[in-house]
Short mmCIF file of C-alpha atoms in Angstrom, two decimals:
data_model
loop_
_atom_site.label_atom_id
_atom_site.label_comp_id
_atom_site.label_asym_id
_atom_site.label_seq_id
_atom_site.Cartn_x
_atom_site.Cartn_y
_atom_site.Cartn_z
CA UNK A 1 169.33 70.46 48.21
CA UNK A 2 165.60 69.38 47.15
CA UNK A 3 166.73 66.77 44.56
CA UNK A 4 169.64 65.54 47.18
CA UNK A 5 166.98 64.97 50.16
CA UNK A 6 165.11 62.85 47.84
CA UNK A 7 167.50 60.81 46.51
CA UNK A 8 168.43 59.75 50.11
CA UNK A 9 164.96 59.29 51.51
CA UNK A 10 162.98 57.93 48.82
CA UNK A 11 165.98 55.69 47.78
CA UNK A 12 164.36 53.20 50.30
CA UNK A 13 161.23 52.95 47.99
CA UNK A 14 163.05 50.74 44.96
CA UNK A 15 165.79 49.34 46.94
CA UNK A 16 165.46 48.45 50.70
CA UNK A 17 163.21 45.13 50.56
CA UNK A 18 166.32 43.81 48.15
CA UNK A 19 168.52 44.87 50.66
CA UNK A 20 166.80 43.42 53.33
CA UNK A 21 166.50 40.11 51.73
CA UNK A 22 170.02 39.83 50.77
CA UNK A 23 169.39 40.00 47.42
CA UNK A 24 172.53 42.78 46.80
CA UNK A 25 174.16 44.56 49.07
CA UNK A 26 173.51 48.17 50.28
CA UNK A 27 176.60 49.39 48.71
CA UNK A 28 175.15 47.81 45.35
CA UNK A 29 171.89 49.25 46.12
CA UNK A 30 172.80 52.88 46.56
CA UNK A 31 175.50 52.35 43.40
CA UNK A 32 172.69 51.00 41.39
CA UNK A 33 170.13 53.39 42.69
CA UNK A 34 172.05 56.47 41.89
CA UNK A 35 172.60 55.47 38.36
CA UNK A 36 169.13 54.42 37.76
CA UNK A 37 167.58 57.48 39.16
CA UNK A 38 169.63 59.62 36.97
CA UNK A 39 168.75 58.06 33.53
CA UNK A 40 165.29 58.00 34.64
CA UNK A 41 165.34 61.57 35.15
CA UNK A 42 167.46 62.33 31.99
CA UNK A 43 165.74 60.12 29.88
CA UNK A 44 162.17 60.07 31.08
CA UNK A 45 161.86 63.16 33.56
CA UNK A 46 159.05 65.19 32.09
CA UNK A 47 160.12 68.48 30.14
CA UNK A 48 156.83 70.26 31.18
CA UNK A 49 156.11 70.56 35.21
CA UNK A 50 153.70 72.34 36.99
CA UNK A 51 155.53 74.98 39.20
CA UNK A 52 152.36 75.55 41.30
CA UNK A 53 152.77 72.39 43.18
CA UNK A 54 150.17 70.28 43.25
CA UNK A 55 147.84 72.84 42.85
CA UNK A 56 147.79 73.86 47.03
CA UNK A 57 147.86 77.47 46.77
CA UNK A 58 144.59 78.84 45.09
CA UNK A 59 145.86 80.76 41.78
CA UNK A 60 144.52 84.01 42.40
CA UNK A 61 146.95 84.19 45.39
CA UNK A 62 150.17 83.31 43.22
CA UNK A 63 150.42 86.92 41.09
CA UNK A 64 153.06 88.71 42.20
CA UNK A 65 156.46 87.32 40.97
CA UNK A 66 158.58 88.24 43.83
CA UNK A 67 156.06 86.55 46.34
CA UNK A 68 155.77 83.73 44.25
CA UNK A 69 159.91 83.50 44.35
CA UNK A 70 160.28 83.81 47.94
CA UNK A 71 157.84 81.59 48.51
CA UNK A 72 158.92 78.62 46.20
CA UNK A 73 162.41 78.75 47.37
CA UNK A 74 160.80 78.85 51.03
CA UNK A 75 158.82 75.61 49.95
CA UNK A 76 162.05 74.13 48.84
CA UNK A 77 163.65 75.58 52.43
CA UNK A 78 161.39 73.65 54.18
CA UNK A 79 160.28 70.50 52.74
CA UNK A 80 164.56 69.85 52.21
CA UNK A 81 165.23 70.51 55.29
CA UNK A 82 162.43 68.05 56.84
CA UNK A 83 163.23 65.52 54.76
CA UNK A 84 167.04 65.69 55.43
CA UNK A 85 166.66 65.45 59.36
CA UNK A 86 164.11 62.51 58.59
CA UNK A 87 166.58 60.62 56.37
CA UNK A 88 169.35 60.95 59.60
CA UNK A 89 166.76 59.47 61.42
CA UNK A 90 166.40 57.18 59.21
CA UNK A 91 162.61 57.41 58.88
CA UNK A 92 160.98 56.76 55.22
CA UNK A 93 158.70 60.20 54.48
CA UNK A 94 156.29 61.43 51.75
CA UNK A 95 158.43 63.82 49.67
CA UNK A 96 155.61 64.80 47.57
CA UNK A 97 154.00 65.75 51.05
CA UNK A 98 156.97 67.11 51.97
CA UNK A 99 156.34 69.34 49.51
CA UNK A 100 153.03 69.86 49.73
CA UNK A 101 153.35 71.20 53.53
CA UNK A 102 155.84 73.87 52.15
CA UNK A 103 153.49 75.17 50.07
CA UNK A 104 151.01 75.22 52.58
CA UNK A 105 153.14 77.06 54.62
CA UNK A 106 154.12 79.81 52.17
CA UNK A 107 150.23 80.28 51.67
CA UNK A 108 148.79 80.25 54.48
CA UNK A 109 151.71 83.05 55.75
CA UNK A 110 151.16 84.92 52.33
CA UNK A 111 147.20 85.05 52.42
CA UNK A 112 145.69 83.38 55.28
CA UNK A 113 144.05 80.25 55.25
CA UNK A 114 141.62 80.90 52.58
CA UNK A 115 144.56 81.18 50.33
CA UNK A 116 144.71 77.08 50.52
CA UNK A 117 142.94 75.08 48.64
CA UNK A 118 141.39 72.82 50.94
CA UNK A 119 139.80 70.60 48.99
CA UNK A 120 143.15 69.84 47.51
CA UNK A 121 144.67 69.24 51.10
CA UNK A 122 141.52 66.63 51.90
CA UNK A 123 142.82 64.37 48.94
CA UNK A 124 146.42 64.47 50.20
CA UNK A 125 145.00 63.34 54.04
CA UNK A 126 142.81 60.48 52.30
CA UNK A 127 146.34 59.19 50.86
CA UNK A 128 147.86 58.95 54.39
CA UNK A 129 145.35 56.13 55.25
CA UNK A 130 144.53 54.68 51.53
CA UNK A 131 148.01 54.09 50.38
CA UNK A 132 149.39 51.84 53.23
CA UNK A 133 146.13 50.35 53.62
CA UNK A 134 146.03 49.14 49.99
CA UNK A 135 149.77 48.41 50.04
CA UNK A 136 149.09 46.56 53.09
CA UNK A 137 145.98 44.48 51.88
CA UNK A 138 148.16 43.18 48.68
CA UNK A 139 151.11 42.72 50.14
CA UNK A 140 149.50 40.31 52.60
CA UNK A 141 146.98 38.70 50.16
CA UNK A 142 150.18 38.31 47.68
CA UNK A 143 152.29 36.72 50.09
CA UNK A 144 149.56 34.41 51.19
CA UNK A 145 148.75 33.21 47.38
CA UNK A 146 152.50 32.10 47.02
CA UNK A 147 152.58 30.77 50.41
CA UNK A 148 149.95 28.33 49.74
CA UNK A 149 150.59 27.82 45.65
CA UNK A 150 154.75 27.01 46.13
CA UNK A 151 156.25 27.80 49.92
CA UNK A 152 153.77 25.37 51.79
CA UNK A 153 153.73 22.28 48.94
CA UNK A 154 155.54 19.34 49.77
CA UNK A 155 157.90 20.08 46.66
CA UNK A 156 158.00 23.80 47.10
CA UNK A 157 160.66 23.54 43.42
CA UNK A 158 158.47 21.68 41.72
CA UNK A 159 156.06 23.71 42.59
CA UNK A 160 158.05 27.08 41.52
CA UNK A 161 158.58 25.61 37.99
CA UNK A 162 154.88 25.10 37.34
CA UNK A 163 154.53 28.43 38.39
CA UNK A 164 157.30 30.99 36.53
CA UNK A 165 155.78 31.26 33.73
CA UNK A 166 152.61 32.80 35.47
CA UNK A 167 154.88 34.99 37.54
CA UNK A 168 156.80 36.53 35.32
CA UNK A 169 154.44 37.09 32.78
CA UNK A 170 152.32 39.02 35.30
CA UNK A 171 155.54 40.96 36.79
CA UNK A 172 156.40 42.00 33.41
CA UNK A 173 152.96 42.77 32.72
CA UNK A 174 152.49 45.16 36.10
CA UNK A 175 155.41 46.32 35.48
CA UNK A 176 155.72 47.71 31.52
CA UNK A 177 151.80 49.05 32.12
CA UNK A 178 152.97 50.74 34.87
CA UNK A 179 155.86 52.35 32.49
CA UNK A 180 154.04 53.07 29.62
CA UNK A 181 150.99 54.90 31.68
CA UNK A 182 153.27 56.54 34.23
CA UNK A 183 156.15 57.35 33.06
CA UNK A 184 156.17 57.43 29.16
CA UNK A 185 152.43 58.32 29.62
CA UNK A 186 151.04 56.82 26.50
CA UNK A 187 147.58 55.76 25.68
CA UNK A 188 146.09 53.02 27.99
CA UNK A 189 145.01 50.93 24.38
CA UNK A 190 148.32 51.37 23.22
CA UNK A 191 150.38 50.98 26.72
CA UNK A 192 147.82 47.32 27.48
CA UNK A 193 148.73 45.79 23.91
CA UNK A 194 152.58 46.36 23.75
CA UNK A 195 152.85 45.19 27.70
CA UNK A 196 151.10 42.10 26.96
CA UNK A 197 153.25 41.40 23.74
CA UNK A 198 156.51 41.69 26.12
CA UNK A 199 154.70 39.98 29.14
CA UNK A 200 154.20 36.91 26.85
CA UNK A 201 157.56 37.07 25.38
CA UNK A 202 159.02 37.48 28.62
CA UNK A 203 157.39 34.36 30.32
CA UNK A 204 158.36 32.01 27.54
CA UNK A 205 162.78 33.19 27.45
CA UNK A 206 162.06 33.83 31.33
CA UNK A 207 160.95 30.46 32.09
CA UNK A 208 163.86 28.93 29.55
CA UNK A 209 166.18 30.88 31.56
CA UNK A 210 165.53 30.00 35.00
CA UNK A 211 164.61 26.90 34.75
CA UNK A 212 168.07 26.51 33.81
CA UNK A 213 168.72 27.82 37.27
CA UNK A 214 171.71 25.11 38.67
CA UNK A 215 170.04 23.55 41.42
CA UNK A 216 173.27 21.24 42.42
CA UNK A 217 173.99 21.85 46.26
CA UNK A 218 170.52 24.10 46.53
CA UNK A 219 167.67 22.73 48.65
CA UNK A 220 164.50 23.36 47.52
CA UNK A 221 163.37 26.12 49.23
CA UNK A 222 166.98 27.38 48.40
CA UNK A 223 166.09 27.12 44.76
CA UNK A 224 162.48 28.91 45.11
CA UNK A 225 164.63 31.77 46.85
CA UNK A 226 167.10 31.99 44.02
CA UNK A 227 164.27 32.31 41.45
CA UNK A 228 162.78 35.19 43.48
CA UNK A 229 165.91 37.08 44.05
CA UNK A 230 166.58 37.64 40.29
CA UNK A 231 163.12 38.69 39.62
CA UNK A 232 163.11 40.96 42.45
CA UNK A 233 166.58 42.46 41.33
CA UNK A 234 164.40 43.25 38.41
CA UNK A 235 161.42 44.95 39.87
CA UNK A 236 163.72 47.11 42.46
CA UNK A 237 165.63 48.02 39.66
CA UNK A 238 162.66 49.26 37.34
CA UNK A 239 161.16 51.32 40.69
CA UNK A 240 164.43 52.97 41.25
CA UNK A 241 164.47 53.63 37.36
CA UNK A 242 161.02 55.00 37.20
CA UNK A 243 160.95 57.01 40.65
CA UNK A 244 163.76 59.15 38.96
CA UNK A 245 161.83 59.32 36.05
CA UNK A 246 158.45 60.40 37.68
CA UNK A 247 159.77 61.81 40.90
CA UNK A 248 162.15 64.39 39.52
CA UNK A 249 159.70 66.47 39.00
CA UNK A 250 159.15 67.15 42.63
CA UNK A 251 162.88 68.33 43.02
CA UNK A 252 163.09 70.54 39.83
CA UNK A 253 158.92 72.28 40.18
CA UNK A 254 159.51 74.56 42.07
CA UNK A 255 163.51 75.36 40.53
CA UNK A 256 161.72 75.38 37.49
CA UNK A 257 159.17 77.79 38.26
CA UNK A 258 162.50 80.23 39.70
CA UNK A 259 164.04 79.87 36.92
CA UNK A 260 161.44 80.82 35.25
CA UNK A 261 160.59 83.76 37.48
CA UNK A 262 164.05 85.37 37.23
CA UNK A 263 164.49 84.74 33.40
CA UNK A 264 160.71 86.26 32.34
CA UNK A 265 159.56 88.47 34.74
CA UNK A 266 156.44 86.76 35.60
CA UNK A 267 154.33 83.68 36.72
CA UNK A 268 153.00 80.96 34.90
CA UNK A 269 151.11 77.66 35.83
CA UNK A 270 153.16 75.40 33.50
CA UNK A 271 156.82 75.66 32.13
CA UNK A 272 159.31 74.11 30.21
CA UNK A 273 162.14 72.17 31.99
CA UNK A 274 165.43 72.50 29.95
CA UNK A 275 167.69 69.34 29.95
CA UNK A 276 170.33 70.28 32.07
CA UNK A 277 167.44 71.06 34.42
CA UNK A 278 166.72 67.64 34.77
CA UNK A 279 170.27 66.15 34.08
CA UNK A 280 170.66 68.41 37.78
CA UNK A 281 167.96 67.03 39.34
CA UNK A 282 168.82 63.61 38.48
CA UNK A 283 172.40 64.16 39.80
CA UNK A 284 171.58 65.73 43.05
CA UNK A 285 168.94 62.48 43.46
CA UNK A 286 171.61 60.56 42.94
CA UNK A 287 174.51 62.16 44.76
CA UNK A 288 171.65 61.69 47.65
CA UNK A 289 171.40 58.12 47.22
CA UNK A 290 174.73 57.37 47.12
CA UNK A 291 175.88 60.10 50.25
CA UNK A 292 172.92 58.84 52.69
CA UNK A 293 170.61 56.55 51.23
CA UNK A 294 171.32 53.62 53.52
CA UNK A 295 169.94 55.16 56.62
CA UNK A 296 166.20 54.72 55.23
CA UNK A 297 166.79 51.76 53.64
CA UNK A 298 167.89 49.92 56.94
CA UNK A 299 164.98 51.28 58.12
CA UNK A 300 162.12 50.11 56.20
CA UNK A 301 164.28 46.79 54.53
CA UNK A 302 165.68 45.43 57.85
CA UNK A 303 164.12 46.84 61.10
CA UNK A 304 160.08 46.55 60.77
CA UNK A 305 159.99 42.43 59.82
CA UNK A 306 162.43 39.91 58.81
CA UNK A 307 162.91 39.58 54.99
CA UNK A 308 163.68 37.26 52.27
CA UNK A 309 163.56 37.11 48.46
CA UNK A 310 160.31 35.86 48.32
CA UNK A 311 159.07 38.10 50.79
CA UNK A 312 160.84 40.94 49.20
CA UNK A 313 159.42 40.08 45.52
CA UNK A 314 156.15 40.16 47.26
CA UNK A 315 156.76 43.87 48.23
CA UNK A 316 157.80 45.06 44.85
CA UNK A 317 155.14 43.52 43.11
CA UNK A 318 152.13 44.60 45.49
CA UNK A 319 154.40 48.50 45.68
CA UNK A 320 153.84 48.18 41.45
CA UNK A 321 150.87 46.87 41.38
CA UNK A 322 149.04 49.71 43.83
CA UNK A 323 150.57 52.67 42.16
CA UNK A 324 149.24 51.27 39.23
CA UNK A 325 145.92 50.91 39.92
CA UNK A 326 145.87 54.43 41.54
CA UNK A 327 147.29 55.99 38.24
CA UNK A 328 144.60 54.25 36.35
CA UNK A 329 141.69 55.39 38.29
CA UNK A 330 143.53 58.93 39.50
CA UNK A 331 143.71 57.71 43.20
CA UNK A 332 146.33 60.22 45.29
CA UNK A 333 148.76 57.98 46.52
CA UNK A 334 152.33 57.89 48.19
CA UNK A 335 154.31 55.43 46.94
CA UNK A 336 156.58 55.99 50.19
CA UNK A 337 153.29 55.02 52.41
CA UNK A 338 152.84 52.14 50.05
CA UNK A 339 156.29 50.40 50.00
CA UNK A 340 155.85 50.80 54.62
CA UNK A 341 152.44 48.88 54.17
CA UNK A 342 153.71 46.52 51.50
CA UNK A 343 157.01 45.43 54.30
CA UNK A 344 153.91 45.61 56.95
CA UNK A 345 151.41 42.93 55.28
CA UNK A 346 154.10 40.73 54.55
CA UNK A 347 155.06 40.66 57.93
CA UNK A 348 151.28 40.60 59.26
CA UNK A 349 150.87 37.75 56.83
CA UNK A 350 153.88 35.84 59.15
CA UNK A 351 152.06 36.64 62.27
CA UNK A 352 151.78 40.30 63.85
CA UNK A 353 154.68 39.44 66.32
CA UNK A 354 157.13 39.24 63.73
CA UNK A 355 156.11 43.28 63.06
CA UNK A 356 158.89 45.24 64.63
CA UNK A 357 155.69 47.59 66.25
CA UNK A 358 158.12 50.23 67.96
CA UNK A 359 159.77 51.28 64.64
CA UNK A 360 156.28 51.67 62.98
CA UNK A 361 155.06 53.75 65.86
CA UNK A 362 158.27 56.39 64.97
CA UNK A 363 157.88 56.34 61.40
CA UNK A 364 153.82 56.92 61.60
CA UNK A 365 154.46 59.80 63.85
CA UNK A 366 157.17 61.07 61.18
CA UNK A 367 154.52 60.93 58.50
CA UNK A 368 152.24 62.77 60.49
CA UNK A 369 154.93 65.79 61.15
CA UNK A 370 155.54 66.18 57.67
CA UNK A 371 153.21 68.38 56.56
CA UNK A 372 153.25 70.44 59.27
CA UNK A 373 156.86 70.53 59.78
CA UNK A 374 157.67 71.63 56.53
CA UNK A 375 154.83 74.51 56.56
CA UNK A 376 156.19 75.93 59.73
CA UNK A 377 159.85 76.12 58.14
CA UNK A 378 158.74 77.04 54.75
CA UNK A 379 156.24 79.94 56.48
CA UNK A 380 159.33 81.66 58.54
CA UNK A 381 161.42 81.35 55.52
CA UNK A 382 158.91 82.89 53.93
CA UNK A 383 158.29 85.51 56.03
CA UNK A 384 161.90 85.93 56.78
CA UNK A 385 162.57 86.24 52.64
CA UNK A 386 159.93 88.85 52.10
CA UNK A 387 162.63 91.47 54.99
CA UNK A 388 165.07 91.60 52.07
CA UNK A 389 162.65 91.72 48.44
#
């Protein structure tokens, strides 16, 4: 249920702004979402988790095994179900917060309040405001960079050809640092020297490639938008590909640490995550994305400013480019808060009319219920669990 409510609410994250722009259609996007997700969580999904999620619940307060059972499947209980009647509204939420309130929830009805660890909680509140912020502030200063280097020039193609091999060796640059730190997690030295070597390969066959672009029929801001829609195709298709890969985690933590429970007898801070594990998470991420995950992404692709494909690319890259820069200097971030300030500076950068303000209002308010939502389900479950154990 966990891995399904993800996979239709945080679909939105890789493939609503291509949506939106028209670069594929949502029946591609939820297609190529669900397969993407699933590799990424077969392939890449870590085989180690931490079943104490996130490190809420102080330790001392997580000893008993049947406690700590009833209260991860209450975490699960609650932070689904929130997420599930979010996605029907169609409003883009943290799962990872999500989460974070169910464990809050089981805690605080387990122990008290002192059974939290607060300090913990103040780092998940400073990534309400600092991830659409920063998402925001790129977005916009992103968008205004290409406005004035090739959308404003009196040759806006011409322009575009000077400037592919710049973009796409610093797309594929963002992009395989990203995937080497984040989700294959290997050494920064390492991770900065192989993603240049591909970067600069990439930028010479890229700019071969679409410069060979047919431009017969095409105006030229008709051939600047074709050059943007492949290569953001190719950044929504590496999020969706990487949130399954780092994201899975979130479904399967607290499965994981039940499974765990009922096969040893005990508790433990770590464990290891068999395949099939994963190969389950992936697939209930994806049956998600493919059963519901057009709700959100009409949501935050369509309904809070008018897209395009350059417009779009300009989300994907600043969404990439900010959860990069928080994993390299350990910054708590949502990458669902991100992708909403991302769509919100590009259409700031327009002019703050074109910002559809209503639907922001409803899904600021939604981000704002999630943690308590989910702790008030997950704390009744709780409670309601420890009748029968």
């Amino acid at each position: 249920m966990m891995a399904f409510s993800i996979g239709a609410n945080d679909v939105a994250n890789s493939m609503s702004t291509a949506v939106g722009s028209r670069a594929i259609t949502p029946r591609q996007a939820v297609m190529i979402a669900a397969i993407l997700e699933f590799l990424g969580a077969l392939m890449f999904g870590s085989h180690v988790v931490t079943t104490i999620t996130k490190g809420i619940v102080k330790v001392e307060f997580m000893n008993d095994p049947r406690e700590v059972l009833a209260g991860a499947l209450a975490a699960l209980v609650g932070s689904s179900m929130w997420i599930l009647i979010a996605t029907v509204w169609g409003m883009p939420v943290s799962t990872t917060h999500s989460i974070v309130g169910g464990m809050v929830g089981f805690g605080i009805a387990n122990a008290g309040l002192h059974a939290i660890n607060w300090n913990r909680m103040a780092s998940i509140v400073i990534s309400w405001v600092l991830s659409p912020v920063v998402g925001w502030l790129l977005a916009y200063t992103v968008f205004k960079i290409i406005s004035y280097a090739i959308l404003r020039k009196f040759h806006p193609a011409v322009a575009m050809k000077r400037s592919i091999p710049l973009i796409i060796f610093t797309t594929f640059f963002i992009v395989c640092l990203l995937f080497a730190l984040k989700t294959v997690k290997a050494q920064f030295d390492r991770a900065l020297g192989w993603s240049l070597l591909i970067a600069a390969a990439a930028s010479v066959l890229g700019s071969i490639l679409f410069r060979s672009i047919r431009t017969s029929g095409l105006d030229e801001y008709e051939y600047v938008e074709a050059v943007f829609k492949r290569l953001q195709i190719m950044t929504s298709c590496y999020v969706s590909f990487s949130h399954g890969a780092n994201d899975v985690a979130n479904a399967i933590g607290p499965v994981a640490l039940v499974y765990w429970i009922i096969s040893h007898g005990n508790v433990a801070q770590k464990v290891g995550v068999p395949v099939w594990l994963l190969a389950l998470g992936g697939l209930g991420i994806s049956t998600g994305a493919l059963l519901l995950g057009a709700r959100v992404m009409k949501t935050v692709g369509e309904e809070i400013t008018q897209l395009n494909n350059s417009r779009g690319f300009c989300i994907d890259f600043s969404t990439a480019s900010t959860v990069l820069f928080a994993s390299v200097l350990g910054l708590p971030i949502s990458t669902t808060h991100v992708v909403v300030g991302s769509v919100v500076g590009v259409g700031t950068a327009r002019g703050m009319e074109l910002v559809n303000v209503g639907v922001l209002k409803n899904i600021l308010i939604s981000w704002f219920a999630t943690v308590p939502v989910s702790a008030l389900v997950s704390a009744g479950f709780y409670l309601l669990m420890l009748q029968f154990i």
